[in-house]
Tab-separated table of C-alpha atoms (C1' of nucleotides) in Angstrom:
chain	number	residue	atom	x	y	z
A	140	MET	CA	37.201	9.674	-15.574
A	141	PRO	CA	33.581	8.330	-15.430
A	142	GLY	CA	33.831	5.981	-18.433
A	143	ILE	CA	31.286	5.654	-21.165
A	144	ARG	CA	29.228	3.062	-19.314
A	145	GLU	CA	28.747	4.824	-16.045
A	146	THR	CA	27.800	8.027	-17.796
A	147	LYS	CA	25.250	6.360	-20.033
A	148	LYS	CA	23.709	4.484	-17.101
A	149	LYS	CA	22.931	7.725	-15.267
A	150	GLU	CA	21.565	9.269	-18.437
A	151	THR	CA	19.331	6.291	-19.258
A	152	ARG	CA	18.040	6.152	-15.714
A	153	GLN	CA	17.157	9.809	-15.889
A	154	ALA	CA	15.572	9.418	-19.317
A	155	ILE	CA	13.364	6.651	-17.989
A	156	MET	CA	12.220	8.650	-14.928
A	157	GLN	CA	11.696	11.692	-16.983
A	158	ALA	CA	9.600	9.867	-19.626
A	159	ALA	CA	7.772	8.054	-16.839
A	160	MET	CA	6.700	11.214	-15.071
A	161	THR	CA	5.560	12.891	-18.175
A	162	LEU	CA	3.419	9.899	-19.228
A	163	PHE	CA	2.176	9.046	-15.766
A	164	SER	CA	1.100	12.665	-15.237
A	165	GLU	CA	-0.520	12.945	-18.602
A	166	LYS	CA	-2.315	9.532	-18.926
A	167	GLY	CA	-2.147	8.119	-15.458
A	168	PHE	CA	-0.078	5.270	-14.027
A	169	ASP	CA	-2.225	2.362	-15.121
A	170	GLN	CA	-2.931	3.810	-18.512
A	171	THR	CA	0.806	4.000	-19.361
A	172	SER	CA	2.328	0.791	-20.543
A	173	ILE	CA	5.994	-0.078	-20.077
A	174	GLU	CA	6.426	-0.571	-23.788
A	175	GLU	CA	5.058	2.940	-24.444
A	176	LEU	CA	7.313	4.267	-21.676
A	177	ALA	CA	10.357	2.553	-23.216
A	178	LYS	CA	9.594	4.063	-26.612
A	179	ALA	CA	9.274	7.548	-25.075
A	180	ALA	CA	12.656	7.091	-23.316
A	181	GLY	CA	14.203	5.901	-26.636
A	182	ILE	CA	15.127	2.446	-25.362
A	183	GLY	CA	13.884	-1.092	-25.478
A	184	LYS	CA	11.333	-2.566	-23.051
A	185	GLY	CA	13.697	-4.967	-21.390
A	186	THR	CA	16.227	-2.285	-20.671
A	187	ILE	CA	13.912	-0.691	-18.214
A	188	TYR	CA	14.189	-3.750	-16.025
A	189	GLY	CA	17.938	-3.298	-15.804
A	190	TYR	CA	17.215	-0.052	-13.953
A	191	PHE	CA	14.017	-0.728	-12.002
A	192	GLN	CA	12.549	-3.889	-10.607
A	193	THR	CA	8.879	-3.017	-11.239
A	194	LYS	CA	6.798	-0.367	-12.864
A	195	THR	CA	5.873	1.000	-9.427
A	196	ASP	CA	9.546	1.316	-8.566
A	197	ILE	CA	10.024	3.946	-11.256
A	198	LEU	CA	7.369	6.023	-9.649
A	199	HIS	CA	8.726	5.399	-6.205
A	200	ALA	CA	12.282	6.278	-7.138
A	201	PHE	CA	11.015	9.524	-8.601
A	202	CYS	CA	9.150	10.472	-5.478
A	203	GLU	CA	12.110	9.595	-3.289
A	204	ASP	CA	14.326	11.836	-5.371
A	205	GLU	CA	11.922	14.670	-5.084
A	206	LEU	CA	11.563	14.264	-1.325
A	207	GLU	CA	15.405	14.030	-0.977
A	208	ARG	CA	15.657	17.405	-2.717
A	209	LEU	CA	12.955	18.768	-0.496
A	210	HIS	CA	14.837	17.598	2.647
A	211	GLN	CA	18.019	19.319	1.419
A	212	GLU	CA	16.011	22.530	1.166
A	213	LEU	CA	14.435	22.164	4.532
A	214	THR	CA	17.769	21.465	6.171
A	215	SER	CA	19.373	24.564	4.794
A	216	ASN	CA	16.389	26.804	5.556
A	217	ALA	CA	15.752	25.396	9.059
A	218	ASP	CA	15.632	27.877	11.831
A	219	GLN	CA	16.590	25.642	14.823
A	220	GLU	CA	15.569	28.241	17.367
A	221	ILE	CA	11.805	28.453	16.796
A	222	PRO	CA	9.585	26.085	18.834
A	223	ILE	CA	9.913	22.472	17.955
A	224	LEU	CA	6.113	22.274	17.327
A	225	GLN	CA	6.472	24.753	14.557
A	226	GLN	CA	9.546	23.114	13.165
A	227	MET	CA	7.883	19.775	12.956
A	228	VAL	CA	4.660	21.178	11.426
A	229	SER	CA	6.782	22.973	8.784
A	230	ILE	CA	8.730	19.920	7.862
A	231	TYR	CA	5.833	17.487	7.708
A	232	MET	CA	3.516	19.939	5.983
A	233	ALA	CA	6.128	20.516	3.272
A	234	GLU	CA	6.259	16.734	2.810
A	235	PHE	CA	2.479	16.544	2.839
A	236	LYS	CA	2.007	19.169	0.252
A	237	LYS	CA	4.591	17.724	-2.023
A	238	ILE	CA	3.176	14.224	-1.778
A	239	THR	CA	-0.436	15.183	-2.247
A	240	GLU	CA	0.203	17.082	-5.449
A	241	ASN	CA	-0.846	13.892	-7.315
A	242	ARG	CA	-3.276	11.541	-5.610
A	243	GLU	CA	-2.313	8.538	-7.643
A	244	PHE	CA	1.402	8.967	-7.102
A	245	ALA	CA	0.749	9.614	-3.434
A	246	ARG	CA	-1.144	6.400	-2.957
A	247	LEU	CA	1.426	4.247	-4.623
A	248	PHE	CA	4.342	5.943	-2.897
A	249	MET	CA	2.840	5.836	0.584
A	250	GLN	CA	1.756	2.239	0.252
A	251	GLN	CA	5.352	1.160	-0.545
A	252	THR	CA	6.883	3.549	1.954
A	253	ALA	CA	4.801	2.659	4.991
A	254	PHE	CA	4.544	-1.058	4.237
A	255	PRO	CA	7.583	-1.922	2.132
A	256	ARG	CA	8.141	-5.217	0.325
A	257	ASP	CA	11.014	-7.259	1.802
A	258	VAL	CA	13.100	-6.718	-1.357
A	259	ASP	CA	12.992	-2.938	-0.770
A	260	LEU	CA	13.992	-3.048	2.856
A	261	ASP	CA	17.692	-2.132	2.500
A	262	ARG	CA	16.944	0.881	0.318
A	263	HIS	CA	14.079	1.836	2.616
A	264	LEU	CA	16.136	1.771	5.892
A	265	GLU	CA	18.912	3.741	4.246
A	266	HIS	CA	16.452	6.435	3.171
A	267	GLU	CA	14.953	6.453	6.668
A	268	ASN	CA	18.304	6.949	8.274
A	269	ASP	CA	18.915	9.956	6.033
A	270	TYR	CA	15.699	11.358	7.342
A	271	PHE	CA	16.732	10.766	10.978
A	272	LYS	CA	19.927	12.784	10.241
A	273	LEU	CA	17.731	15.691	9.496
A	274	LEU	CA	15.350	15.319	12.371
A	275	PHE	CA	17.517	14.202	15.275
A	276	PRO	CA	19.557	17.371	15.615
A	277	LEU	CA	16.427	19.452	15.730
A	278	LEU	CA	14.788	17.314	18.360
A	279	GLU	CA	17.994	17.164	20.392
A	280	LYS	CA	18.175	20.928	20.471
A	281	ALA	CA	14.514	21.088	21.560
A	282	GLN	CA	15.425	18.660	24.397
A	283	GLU	CA	18.244	21.007	25.469
A	284	ARG	CA	15.853	23.913	25.476
A	285	GLY	CA	13.478	21.934	27.672
A	286	GLU	CA	10.698	21.649	25.010
A	287	LEU	CA	10.901	17.876	24.941
A	288	ARG	CA	11.405	15.194	27.502
A	289	LYS	CA	14.956	13.887	27.664
A	290	ASP	CA	13.868	10.446	28.942
A	291	VAL	CA	12.324	9.602	25.588
A	292	GLU	CA	14.610	8.194	22.880
A	293	LEU	CA	14.889	10.396	19.789
A	294	LEU	CA	13.678	7.422	17.639
A	295	TYR	CA	10.443	7.326	19.681
A	296	ILE	CA	9.898	11.099	19.524
A	297	THR	CA	10.310	10.862	15.766
A	298	GLY	CA	7.910	7.994	15.830
A	299	HIS	CA	5.217	10.076	17.493
A	300	PHE	CA	5.421	12.763	14.818
A	301	TYR	CA	5.729	10.340	11.980
A	302	GLY	CA	2.821	8.304	13.220
A	303	LEU	CA	0.615	11.395	13.239
A	304	TYR	CA	1.846	12.264	9.776
A	305	LEU	CA	0.787	8.759	8.529
A	306	LEU	CA	-2.528	9.325	10.157
A	307	LEU	CA	-3.016	12.674	8.439
A	308	VAL	CA	-2.133	11.216	4.997
A	309	SER	CA	-4.448	8.281	5.613
A	310	ALA	CA	-7.223	10.658	6.669
A	311	TRP	CA	-6.677	12.702	3.643
A	312	PHE	CA	-7.151	9.694	1.319
A	313	SER	CA	-10.322	8.686	3.138
A	314	GLY	CA	-11.590	12.260	2.691
A	315	ARG	CA	-11.839	12.971	6.454
A	316	VAL	CA	-9.311	15.704	6.090
A	317	GLN	CA	-9.449	18.194	3.278
A	318	THR	CA	-6.247	19.614	1.715
A	319	GLU	CA	-6.956	23.085	3.148
A	320	GLU	CA	-7.610	21.790	6.648
A	321	ALA	CA	-4.471	19.668	6.714
A	322	SER	CA	-2.146	22.171	8.206
A	323	MET	CA	-4.459	22.996	11.040
A	324	ALA	CA	-5.124	19.355	11.713
A	325	LEU	CA	-1.437	18.489	11.863
A	326	GLN	CA	-0.648	21.414	14.116
A	327	THR	CA	-3.457	20.391	16.434
A	328	LEU	CA	-2.311	16.800	16.521
A	329	PHE	CA	1.324	17.701	17.142
A	330	ARG	CA	0.379	20.115	19.890
A	331	GLN	CA	-1.733	17.534	21.573
A	332	ALA	CA	1.072	14.975	21.276
A	333	ILE	CA	3.403	17.360	23.037
A	334	GLU	CA	0.932	18.426	25.645
A	335	GLY	CA	-0.349	14.904	26.209
A	336	LEU	CA	-3.855	13.454	26.223
A	337	HIS	CA	-3.991	13.423	29.971
A	338	PRO	CA	-5.868	16.374	31.532
A	339	ARG	CA	-3.807	18.559	33.773
A	340	PRO	CA	-5.006	21.057	36.486
A	341	GLU	CA	-3.159	24.048	35.026
A	342	PRO	CA	-2.229	24.540	31.334
A	343	LEU	CA	1.411	24.597	30.440
A	344	SER	CA	1.284	27.861	28.597
A	345	ASN	CA	-1.471	30.128	27.126
A	346	GLU	CA	-0.829	28.954	23.557
A	347	GLY	CA	-2.589	25.686	24.357
A	348	ASN	CA	-6.157	24.531	24.362
A	349	LYS	CA	-7.437	27.074	21.842
A	350	HIS	CA	-8.420	24.361	19.323
A	351	VAL	CA	-9.744	20.868	19.741
B	203	MET	CA	-37.679	-17.116	2.773
B	204	PRO	CA	-34.201	-16.319	1.461
B	205	GLY	CA	-34.801	-17.499	-2.180
B	206	ILE	CA	-32.406	-19.786	-4.028
B	207	ARG	CA	-30.428	-16.945	-5.498
B	208	GLU	CA	-29.511	-15.208	-2.247
B	209	THR	CA	-28.581	-18.487	-0.565
B	210	LYS	CA	-26.304	-19.462	-3.328
B	211	LYS	CA	-24.655	-16.124	-3.520
B	212	LYS	CA	-23.621	-16.254	0.133
B	213	GLU	CA	-22.326	-19.835	-0.406
B	214	THR	CA	-20.386	-19.047	-3.477
B	215	ARG	CA	-18.799	-16.023	-1.835
B	216	GLN	CA	-17.794	-18.125	1.131
B	217	ALA	CA	-16.454	-20.805	-1.167
B	218	ILE	CA	-14.277	-18.259	-2.982
B	219	MET	CA	-12.913	-16.813	0.220
B	220	GLN	CA	-12.297	-20.267	1.677
B	221	ALA	CA	-10.448	-21.470	-1.396
B	222	ALA	CA	-8.513	-18.185	-1.687
B	223	MET	CA	-7.304	-18.371	1.900
B	224	THR	CA	-6.167	-21.980	1.542
B	225	LEU	CA	-4.290	-21.378	-1.646
B	226	PHE	CA	-2.874	-18.035	-0.665
B	227	SER	CA	-1.561	-19.473	2.566
B	228	GLU	CA	-0.120	-22.588	0.869
B	229	LYS	CA	1.393	-21.092	-2.239
B	230	GLY	CA	1.454	-17.349	-1.634
B	231	PHE	CA	-0.703	-14.615	-3.110
B	232	ASP	CA	1.239	-13.964	-6.287
B	233	GLN	CA	1.769	-17.705	-6.922
B	234	THR	CA	-1.965	-18.296	-6.885
B	235	SER	CA	-3.811	-17.589	-10.151
B	236	ILE	CA	-7.390	-16.654	-10.400
B	237	GLU	CA	-8.083	-19.566	-12.669
B	238	GLU	CA	-6.632	-21.988	-10.145
B	239	LEU	CA	-8.652	-20.378	-7.491
B	240	ALA	CA	-11.845	-20.610	-9.468
B	241	LYS	CA	-11.275	-24.273	-10.041
B	242	ALA	CA	-10.616	-24.840	-6.367
B	243	ALA	CA	-13.875	-23.031	-5.568
B	244	GLY	CA	-15.741	-25.140	-8.126
B	245	ILE	CA	-16.746	-22.231	-10.385
B	246	GLY	CA	-15.729	-20.395	-13.524
B	247	LYS	CA	-13.096	-17.701	-13.611
B	248	GLY	CA	-15.444	-14.947	-14.587
B	249	THR	CA	-17.805	-15.711	-11.699
B	250	ILE	CA	-15.280	-14.486	-9.211
B	251	TYR	CA	-15.546	-11.030	-10.662
B	252	GLY	CA	-19.204	-10.946	-9.844
B	253	TYR	CA	-18.218	-11.151	-6.181
B	254	PHE	CA	-14.956	-9.241	-5.962
B	255	GLN	CA	-13.523	-6.435	-7.987
B	256	THR	CA	-9.906	-7.545	-7.926
B	257	LYS	CA	-7.729	-10.351	-6.691
B	258	THR	CA	-6.496	-8.244	-3.737
B	259	ASP	CA	-10.127	-7.534	-2.842
B	260	ILE	CA	-10.628	-11.194	-1.956
B	261	LEU	CA	-7.819	-11.104	0.520
B	262	HIS	CA	-8.975	-7.769	1.880
B	263	ALA	CA	-12.501	-8.906	2.418
B	264	PHE	CA	-11.262	-11.944	4.259
B	265	CYS	CA	-9.037	-9.856	6.544
B	266	GLU	CA	-11.920	-7.429	7.206
B	267	ASP	CA	-14.187	-10.327	8.133
B	268	GLU	CA	-11.606	-11.714	10.549
B	269	LEU	CA	-11.072	-8.321	12.154
B	270	GLU	CA	-14.826	-7.801	12.424
B	271	ARG	CA	-15.065	-11.018	14.353
B	272	LEU	CA	-12.166	-9.928	16.485
B	273	HIS	CA	-13.924	-6.643	17.339
B	274	GLN	CA	-17.066	-8.436	18.290
B	275	GLU	CA	-14.965	-10.517	20.684
B	276	LEU	CA	-13.136	-7.496	22.074
B	277	THR	CA	-16.357	-5.617	22.593
B	278	SER	CA	-17.993	-8.357	24.611
B	279	ASN	CA	-14.910	-9.050	26.727
B	280	ALA	CA	-14.014	-5.396	27.403
B	281	ASP	CA	-13.628	-4.304	30.954
B	282	GLN	CA	-14.403	-0.695	30.719
B	283	GLU	CA	-13.141	0.154	34.174
B	284	ILE	CA	-9.433	-0.641	33.708
B	285	PRO	CA	-7.151	2.263	32.758
B	286	ILE	CA	-7.619	3.496	29.235
B	287	LEU	CA	-3.966	2.890	28.459
B	288	GLN	CA	-4.396	-0.827	29.062
B	289	GLN	CA	-7.661	-0.993	27.123
B	290	MET	CA	-6.086	0.628	24.090
B	291	VAL	CA	-2.999	-1.513	24.250
B	292	SER	CA	-5.199	-4.678	24.496
B	293	ILE	CA	-7.346	-3.738	21.540
B	294	TYR	CA	-4.527	-2.691	19.239
B	295	MET	CA	-2.235	-5.521	20.200
B	296	ALA	CA	-5.066	-7.967	19.462
B	297	GLU	CA	-5.336	-6.374	16.052
B	298	PHE	CA	-1.549	-6.370	15.563
B	299	LYS	CA	-1.216	-9.996	16.410
B	300	LYS	CA	-3.973	-11.059	14.126
B	301	ILE	CA	-2.743	-8.974	11.249
B	302	THR	CA	0.894	-10.057	11.533
B	303	GLU	CA	0.174	-13.714	11.397
B	304	ASN	CA	0.910	-13.635	7.725
B	305	ARG	CA	3.326	-10.992	6.492
B	306	GLU	CA	2.122	-11.026	2.914
B	307	PHE	CA	-1.536	-10.673	3.867
B	308	ALA	CA	-0.629	-7.965	6.355
B	309	ARG	CA	1.136	-5.940	3.720
B	310	LEU	CA	-1.587	-6.063	1.123
B	311	PHE	CA	-4.289	-5.442	3.726
B	312	MET	CA	-2.578	-2.534	5.406
B	313	GLN	CA	-1.670	-0.893	2.054
B	314	GLN	CA	-5.283	-0.822	1.034
B	315	THR	CA	-6.616	0.057	4.501
B	316	ALA	CA	-4.336	2.989	5.199
B	317	PHE	CA	-4.270	4.325	1.673
B	318	PRO	CA	-7.468	3.140	0.052
B	319	ARG	CA	-8.300	3.470	-3.629
B	320	ASP	CA	-11.155	5.835	-4.396
B	321	VAL	CA	-13.495	3.002	-5.453
B	322	ASP	CA	-13.131	1.468	-1.983
B	323	LEU	CA	-13.849	4.656	-0.097
B	324	ASP	CA	-17.455	3.907	0.786
B	325	ARG	CA	-16.772	0.470	2.141
B	326	HIS	CA	-13.764	1.810	3.967
B	327	LEU	CA	-15.590	4.639	5.716
B	328	GLU	CA	-18.364	2.329	6.768
B	329	HIS	CA	-15.925	-0.090	8.252
B	330	GLU	CA	-14.103	2.768	10.063
B	331	ASN	CA	-17.407	3.963	11.512
B	332	ASP	CA	-18.073	0.511	12.954
B	333	TYR	CA	-14.642	0.730	14.591
B	334	PHE	CA	-15.474	4.123	16.131
B	335	LYS	CA	-18.627	2.661	17.604
B	336	LEU	CA	-16.339	0.230	19.511
B	337	LEU	CA	-13.776	2.824	20.644
B	338	PHE	CA	-15.730	6.000	21.378
B	339	PRO	CA	-17.698	4.653	24.340
B	340	LEU	CA	-14.465	3.475	25.974
B	341	LEU	CA	-12.726	6.800	25.362
B	342	GLU	CA	-15.828	8.676	26.617
B	343	LYS	CA	-15.843	6.746	29.869
B	344	ALA	CA	-12.093	7.426	30.286
B	345	GLN	CA	-12.866	11.180	29.810
B	346	GLU	CA	-15.505	10.949	32.559
B	347	ARG	CA	-12.975	9.246	34.862
B	348	GLY	CA	-10.560	12.083	34.270
B	349	GLU	CA	-8.045	9.923	32.419
B	350	LEU	CA	-8.366	11.832	29.111
B	351	ARG	CA	-8.797	15.445	28.278
B	352	LYS	CA	-12.377	16.482	27.574
B	353	ASP	CA	-11.348	19.330	25.307
B	354	VAL	CA	-9.997	16.946	22.638
B	355	GLU	CA	-12.550	15.495	20.207
B	356	LEU	CA	-12.948	11.695	20.331
B	357	LEU	CA	-12.047	11.484	16.675
B	358	TYR	CA	-8.742	13.147	17.415
B	359	ILE	CA	-8.020	10.900	20.447
B	360	THR	CA	-8.696	7.872	18.304
B	361	GLY	CA	-6.419	9.414	15.739
B	362	HIS	CA	-3.513	9.573	18.168
B	363	PHE	CA	-3.825	5.875	19.089
B	364	TYR	CA	-4.461	4.784	15.466
B	365	GLY	CA	-1.569	6.807	14.213
B	366	LEU	CA	0.819	5.075	16.676
B	367	TYR	CA	-0.654	1.769	15.666
B	368	LEU	CA	0.152	2.487	12.032
B	369	LEU	CA	3.659	3.435	13.105
B	370	LEU	CA	4.045	0.203	14.922
B	371	VAL	CA	2.937	-1.838	12.004
B	372	SER	CA	5.159	0.085	9.663
B	373	ALA	CA	8.151	-0.315	11.973
B	374	TRP	CA	7.398	-3.993	12.139
B	375	PHE	CA	7.615	-4.195	8.367
B	376	SER	CA	10.869	-2.365	8.175
B	377	GLY	CA	12.235	-4.670	10.874
B	378	ARG	CA	12.803	-1.923	13.482
B	379	VAL	CA	10.325	-3.615	15.852
B	380	GLN	CA	10.352	-7.403	16.368
B	381	THR	CA	7.178	-9.288	16.972
B	382	GLU	CA	8.060	-9.950	20.599
B	383	GLU	CA	8.923	-6.348	21.282
B	384	ALA	CA	5.698	-5.027	19.794
B	385	SER	CA	3.574	-5.126	22.861
B	386	MET	CA	6.102	-3.259	25.042
B	387	ALA	CA	6.758	-0.727	22.243
B	388	LEU	CA	3.068	0.004	21.738
B	389	GLN	CA	2.486	0.396	25.444
B	390	THR	CA	5.404	2.750	25.754
B	391	LEU	CA	4.161	4.862	22.780
B	392	PHE	CA	0.625	5.010	24.091
B	393	ARG	CA	1.815	6.011	27.624
B	394	GLN	CA	3.969	8.749	26.137
B	395	ALA	CA	1.074	9.923	24.030
B	396	ILE	CA	-1.044	10.195	27.207
B	397	GLU	CA	1.686	11.818	29.244
B	398	GLY	CA	2.870	14.102	26.506
B	399	LEU	CA	6.273	14.738	25.092
B	400	HIS	CA	6.737	17.856	27.005
B	401	PRO	CA	8.779	17.552	30.183
B	402	ARG	CA	7.039	18.316	33.483
B	403	PRO	CA	8.394	19.154	36.881
B	404	GLU	CA	6.570	16.340	38.718
B	405	PRO	CA	5.510	13.082	37.141
B	406	LEU	CA	1.757	12.472	37.016
B	407	SER	CA	2.033	9.085	38.651
B	408	ASN	CA	4.634	6.577	39.667
B	409	GLU	CA	3.783	4.268	36.772
B	410	GLY	CA	5.377	6.597	34.383
B	411	ASN	CA	8.929	7.134	33.143
B	412	LYS	CA	10.129	3.612	33.790
B	413	HIS	CA	10.746	2.910	30.137
B	414	VAL	CA	12.001	5.096	27.342
C	1229	DG	C1'	44.539	-3.381	-32.048
C	1230	DA	C1'	43.133	-8.255	-32.013
C	1231	DG	C1'	41.129	-11.239	-28.907
C	1232	DT	C1'	38.652	-12.232	-24.808
C	1233	DA	C1'	35.597	-11.195	-20.907
C	1234	DT	C1'	31.937	-8.590	-18.994
C	1235	DT	C1'	28.188	-5.701	-19.006
C	1236	DT	C1'	24.128	-3.869	-21.337
C	1237	DT	C1'	20.375	-3.857	-24.609
C	1238	DC	C1'	16.698	-5.800	-26.898
C	1239	DG	C1'	12.082	-7.531	-28.373
C	1240	DA	C1'	9.776	-11.987	-28.971
C	1241	DC	C1'	7.717	-14.675	-25.560
C	1242	DT	C1'	5.095	-16.373	-21.284
C	1243	DC	C1'	1.766	-15.899	-18.056
C	1244	DC	C1'	-2.048	-14.074	-15.823
C	1245	DA	C1'	-5.589	-10.382	-14.207
C	1246	DG	C1'	-9.484	-8.749	-15.776
C	1247	DT	C1'	-13.355	-8.228	-19.720
C	1248	DC	C1'	-17.278	-9.482	-22.355
C	1249	DA	C1'	-20.803	-11.504	-25.204
C	1250	DA	C1'	-23.163	-15.742	-25.393
C	1251	DC	C1'	-25.533	-18.827	-22.484
C	1252	DT	C1'	-28.061	-20.710	-18.239
C	1253	DT	C1'	-30.810	-20.260	-14.286
C	1254	DT	C1'	-34.065	-17.979	-11.427
C	1255	DT	C1'	-37.746	-14.643	-10.822
C	1256	DT	C1'	-41.654	-12.029	-12.295
C	1257	DT	C1'	-45.600	-11.202	-15.219
C	1258	DT	C1'	-49.738	-12.374	-17.457
D	996	DA	C1'	-47.538	-22.801	-16.783
D	997	DA	C1'	-45.687	-20.233	-20.698
D	998	DA	C1'	-43.339	-16.266	-21.882
D	999	DA	C1'	-40.635	-12.405	-20.772
D	1000	DA	C1'	-37.371	-10.206	-17.808
D	1001	DA	C1'	-33.649	-10.153	-14.704
D	1002	DA	C1'	-29.700	-12.001	-12.547
D	1003	DG	C1'	-25.868	-14.999	-12.657
D	1004	DT	C1'	-22.345	-17.928	-14.960
D	1005	DT	C1'	-18.886	-19.003	-18.150
D	1006	DG	C1'	-14.295	-19.527	-20.649
D	1007	DA	C1'	-12.208	-17.729	-24.910
D	1008	DC	C1'	-9.993	-13.405	-25.466
D	1009	DT	C1'	-7.257	-8.994	-24.683
D	1010	DG	C1'	-3.671	-6.256	-23.081
D	1011	DG	C1'	0.163	-5.535	-20.539
D	1012	DA	C1'	3.910	-6.679	-16.811
D	1013	DG	C1'	7.875	-8.973	-16.453
D	1014	DT	C1'	11.444	-12.927	-18.348
D	1015	DC	C1'	15.093	-14.622	-21.034
D	1016	DG	C1'	18.575	-15.874	-24.264
D	1017	DA	C1'	20.748	-14.048	-28.089
D	1018	DA	C1'	23.146	-10.000	-29.939
D	1019	DA	C1'	25.505	-5.578	-29.341
D	1020	DA	C1'	28.424	-2.449	-26.834
D	1021	DT	C1'	32.033	-1.590	-23.745
D	1022	DA	C1'	35.999	-2.833	-20.966
D	1023	DC	C1'	40.056	-5.424	-20.048
D	1024	DT	C1'	44.602	-8.000	-21.550
D	1025	DC	C1'	48.755	-8.821	-23.919
DNA sequence: GAGTATTTTCGACTCCAGTCAACTTTTTTT
DNA sequence: AAAAAAAGTTGACTGGAGTCGAAAATACTC
């Protein structure tokens, strides 16, 4: 039996996030005041701070939820036998598309995710570990198939892909990469990461070197 | 002849940044109010907004100045004949060390640099281009020496290194990489990026594969 | 089910970033 | 060198994020 309290807490939390997303989308993050938001959610201003530490946290929690759901989807649909390059491109492009739906949300979310405040560290690490649980098995299988070096820790391999993902998002913000070019750019970067930046006498396969 | 106005503008700007850094360092960014800062700089509160758009901008401008100076230094000291791996590690570790001197500054600076607001885009791109002017010649020489593929655009090569740098800083914030380990971690990542994540029958040289 | 403890809600309040219209200083014009 | 224009300075003011202590709601105890 959940108890009145627990039930209401979940409901209220949802109500806040729901109201927040509606208002943030309609009027923008800065143009929405907490007081307004509280009224829309049918609660008092102070109550919000029993659920979230800051205004940004509301947005961040929403984005994390959305991505969590996306990851569930990706995990169930994943075809673990296609080349790791394509798997990684699919996963990170799905994330990229989701995140870049709203530029303002994306900025605030990425700022906190990539460079989190110390108070958020625990939550952040937990979330990251969930992500690893999705990625590691795929990378491990790719290692077995001989597509990835076995002498590189999975954490580092993930790092390479995640680093390039960060780069892509950053380049998108600065306007160096357009939304339509993103998929191509990420694929190119990932392929180069796999092939290496060092020149080699003979190409590894004939898929390579078609694009810069 | 500079004119009274121009001279004073530069002085005032310096006074603001100077006072800001003293106070931010002593009391922390959030604990320092603009009014306090204005008093310390010997000017009125409103005047600050004739020089900087936001409180964060003051910090950001300071960090950019510091990094600019660092780049000058790096450019003049650069030995363009040592392996590109070492050159890149030196440059990015210098930046890492500078930036991580103060955790709070680092967070605010990186958040704005990696995911800039639209109003800051022009300044940001200009600054990035200056950076490229430092890096491109080094990378080009490395291509000539056969250390880097010639079929990958310089912008992309820079991207690989910068992406891994972002990753390192992000991992430092999350506590996955300690300050003392950073240099080793970056070197490993950069070497892996050069060698590639794909396994190869015979190692390229005997420097490789010693660390994960 | 009355009484006590604990958790949650609330909005008046504090504090501060950022604005703005009046004012001062410098430059340009005549 | 006086007048007009332009650029820079200022602090009282505004609006909103986040706090806090009192009040309400729920949960425990006998």
